[in-house]
Amino acid sequence: MNPRARSLLILFTFVLLLASNAGGCGGSAYKSAAEAPGSAESAGMSPMMDPASAYEESRGMPAPPPGAAPIEAAKTEAKEDAGDKDGKAADDKPAASKPATTWKRSQLAAHSIKVEVGDNESLPVRSMQAKVMLDGFMARVVLDFVVKNNGPRQYEGTLKLRLPTGSSPYYFAFGQDAVAIAGDAVPAFFPTERVRTMGADPIQIRNDRQALWQGVKEARMVPKEKAALAYTSTVRRQVDPALLEWSGPSIFNARVFPLVPNKNHRIVLGYDVPLTRIGDDLEYTFDLPDNVASKAIDIAVTTPQGASVDATPAAKPFQDTTRKYYRFDDPAAKTIAIRVKKPAPAYVVGTDAPTGSYFAADVTPQIPASTAAKGRDTALFLVDTSLSSNPDRFNVWLELLGSVLENNQDTIKQFNVLFFNIEQSFYKPSFVPNDATNRQGVRAFANTLALEGATDVGAALVRATKAPTSASSYDVFLLSDGSATWGESDAFTMVRRLEKTPVGSIYAYNTGLAGTDTDALSLLTRETGGALFSVTGSSEVKQASTAHRNRPLRLVSATVTDGSDVLFAGRPRFIYPGQTLRVVGRGAPAKDAALELKLDAGAGEQTVKVPLGQPISSPLAIRAYGQVATAQIEELAPVTEAMSKAYSIHFRVPGKTASLLMLESEADYQRFGIVPEDFAKTIKSAFASRVVEDSLSLAAASIGNPKASFLRWFDALPTMTNVSFSPPPAFRQALERMPEQSFRVDAAPLEIKQRDKKSLPKAILDELASHKLDYDRISAEADRRRANASAADALKALSSLVEENPGDTVLARDVGISAMSYGLSADAFHLFRRVATSRPYEPQTYRAMGQALTRLGQADLAIAYFEVALAGRWDARFGDFRKIVAVEYFDLLQRVISGSLKSSIADFAKQRLPQIAREVQIDTADIVVMITWNTDGTDVDLHVTEPGGETCFYGHRNTRMGGRLTQDVTQGYGPEMYVLKNAQSGQYLVQAKYFASDRNRASTRTKVSVIVIEDYGTQAQRMSERVVTLAYDKDMHDLFKIGRKASTGPKPKPVLQMAVP
């Protein structure tokens, strides 16, 4: 992969799962009425899982997703599955001695860290110290990492750190350690007495480290697109930026520069995270990274009224009047757990000086359960078999699948299963009876599948609408983390595709495992009349399996005494009995204030009061409100764009709207139009609940509408890119005339031949299970599958790289280029669109989307993206980009006018053709060669050696035969183009010279895409394409050999008999 671009992509990948996050991306989750199972069967231990692959359970799991409350755990727990080799369940045995536990994750634990400076190089992390403050149901964590660049060169680093479920970073800073440490000695930790006095607010964090840091830079909250542009441009100038940005559900990328040779660097990150609710208890877990030389963890617990606190490993705390303080130095355990037992109801309250007071609480309204009327008797299960399910989630999905089927035999009479990653495959060609034979059969089949590839939720839902059944409608049980790393990424668009289809309600389950997109799951279930249920451990499976049968109550209104602007995480419309809600609002409710809910069960309204309990003064209340408010406002973007910016920046909530960015100087911020903005007045006057309510009606027609989304995106491009745009006057009107269907890009279902474990090499299976993917080995596996199976199989192999590195724009572009060369242009388009969303200032992506759409025959949208590419006044570093795009666009317009491609705006194409012809200045050519590559900060040169031995390259751009080469692009991506009007007989050798790679990276892969067009502009036009990965130790790479023979007859006729002006 590439240097600069590679750095753009694999950066500090923060996988923070949105779970019970006060930031409330997530929705609320069902919590069943207390019902204590006393056996393996009653605890939901279904035979769906092979004992050999059974997951373990552990206290050390990250908190459940934001806004999602776990199902109430039983007072007793069933004996853990210790089935024999034949898969028989263990004898039933009461297990009252052990508290309920959460799912154990064998891979991808929180706080696993790596600082990469190349594809295969990383820097040692010498130490980590954590200061943790627990207030009520929330925790604030400040991490100090010391990293040493022990190499001879300065590097840009990609800090990859996985955070717990529901985490929301609020602080990011970087600088050199002021104290030199000889050799490999471990930097000294803050002593425990000092830690107790240290603060966790941004100003306090810096002041407390003043003596240890030099050249400190703190990140500012900045609109996302401007942050990425400023970072990229600043690194190119070799000065000191850093960037922390959202790249998926609870996933953040962090890049730091410069990492000075032979120096220690201190990276400090602050984040908030919810605790996990297990029965009547609250639990906080801190996973310890195994690749850090030394660790110290300080945890301060505000002891709730009537609660006791247990620590694992056992530790004796220091205690003052309000808190217990625990210190763990280099603990041998892999996880530290703090269990707050049976805390009385409590809420956090805090005051933000500029905007006022805020409160937040988790509440469980006491609503009597009542069984709903009998639902649909046909069920379709969508089971995620992507790499993110390997292995922990898949075991959970199988247990849930078996339990839902077994415990609902009276209502679910027939079922089918759609397994999906980037492909979709039905278990059976038709729905089958819900009996023991079929339940065992689907389990056996599921356990043969290889768990790999990216996650295409949108395609799975579209395929679900075409399930092979005569049933007029059926419910869908979505067993997935909901994180769409492939294909369509907008959940509203997914819902829109389900209208007027057999798909009824969607039910989903929040496991609390890292990587869950609680926002997406909440939205999909809410908008289809389903529900999201929380299942944080095996003891909750049985209750969750029948939770969808309870009758929900419609939420009419909610008020809090002395409070206002009341919001619920996930914006639920209905509440299920036993459901735990995260509620936030403005004001400082008095002790024992209550939340008053008005609910409608269909027979009139009823009022339910929920006491909030004891107040706990904490700054966490401010961000808890800010996270929920920002998530709800961002959900309605782009209608709410201005308010999303105000809320995300004021409350320091990185996500879809804003990123944390640090630059070298104030002048650098001003250069990119980034100036400090005070949104306090906006926040005080524009209550989030009112913003959401007003925006819902405005956004109703456009939400999920791809045409409306494109038009808003196009209108915002000048602001997002800092680039001026000059489209032709008739272009906007042409866009308005296109039908909605023109803006929808559907990929045909992939025909995969190798999806079971037996078809894959053991080494690849092991690599997938460990989540330690090697780029070269996965690429080689893709080549093997392409040769032995199909291009679709090859793309599925490569997609695992995308699944493991969501938000990595270099990798997305890399795999997109390969997809294009495989002939899978729709998959390529969606990858390129993700790149364009996060990097709208890089014009080559619009060219790539135009190319993909042209190959798909979607001329309308191809015209749109080519026009975007031509309209911008792009940075001069992109060379003759405009001319090269014009050559391809000219070809598209000719095909539209000739009728070989259909377009709803053929009149616009006819009008534009003469104008583009003037840009191209060629109507036909015997040979056109174009190259582009996937990495920034790299210099790849196109060389074409003609039959006479003369080479056309950057130092000799015009040949005697008439060959012409465009301007040399030395700073990444390309494109470069060679054009020969009249070719002589003989062989033409096309080569790429890998002249220079990103000087800020130790190593990265650069992949070159070369397109050769012969007889361009004529009826005989033909195109060849190839993708070549450039080797580090080889500067010249052969790309193509073109053989031309002199023709005795007339040349092929132009597609259009038109003179070029």
Coordinates of C-alpha atoms in Angstrom, one line a residue, residues 33-39 42-43 72-78 539:
A33 CA -38.7 -8.9 33.6
A34 CA -36.8 -10.7 36.3
E35 CA -37.0 -14.4 35.6
A36 CA -34.2 -16.5 37.1
P37 CA -33.2 -19.5 35.0
G38 CA -31.9 -22.4 37.0
S39 CA -30.6 -24.7 34.3
S42 CA -33.6 -22.2 31.0
A43 CA -30.5 -20.0 30.7
E72 CA -31.8 -8.3 33.5
A73 CA -29.6 -11.1 34.7
A74 CA -31.0 -13.9 36.8
K75 CA -30.2 -14.2 40.5
T76 CA -28.7 -17.5 39.7
E77 CA -26.7 -18.7 36.8
A78 CA -26.7 -22.0 34.9
S539 CA -27.9 -16.1 31.0

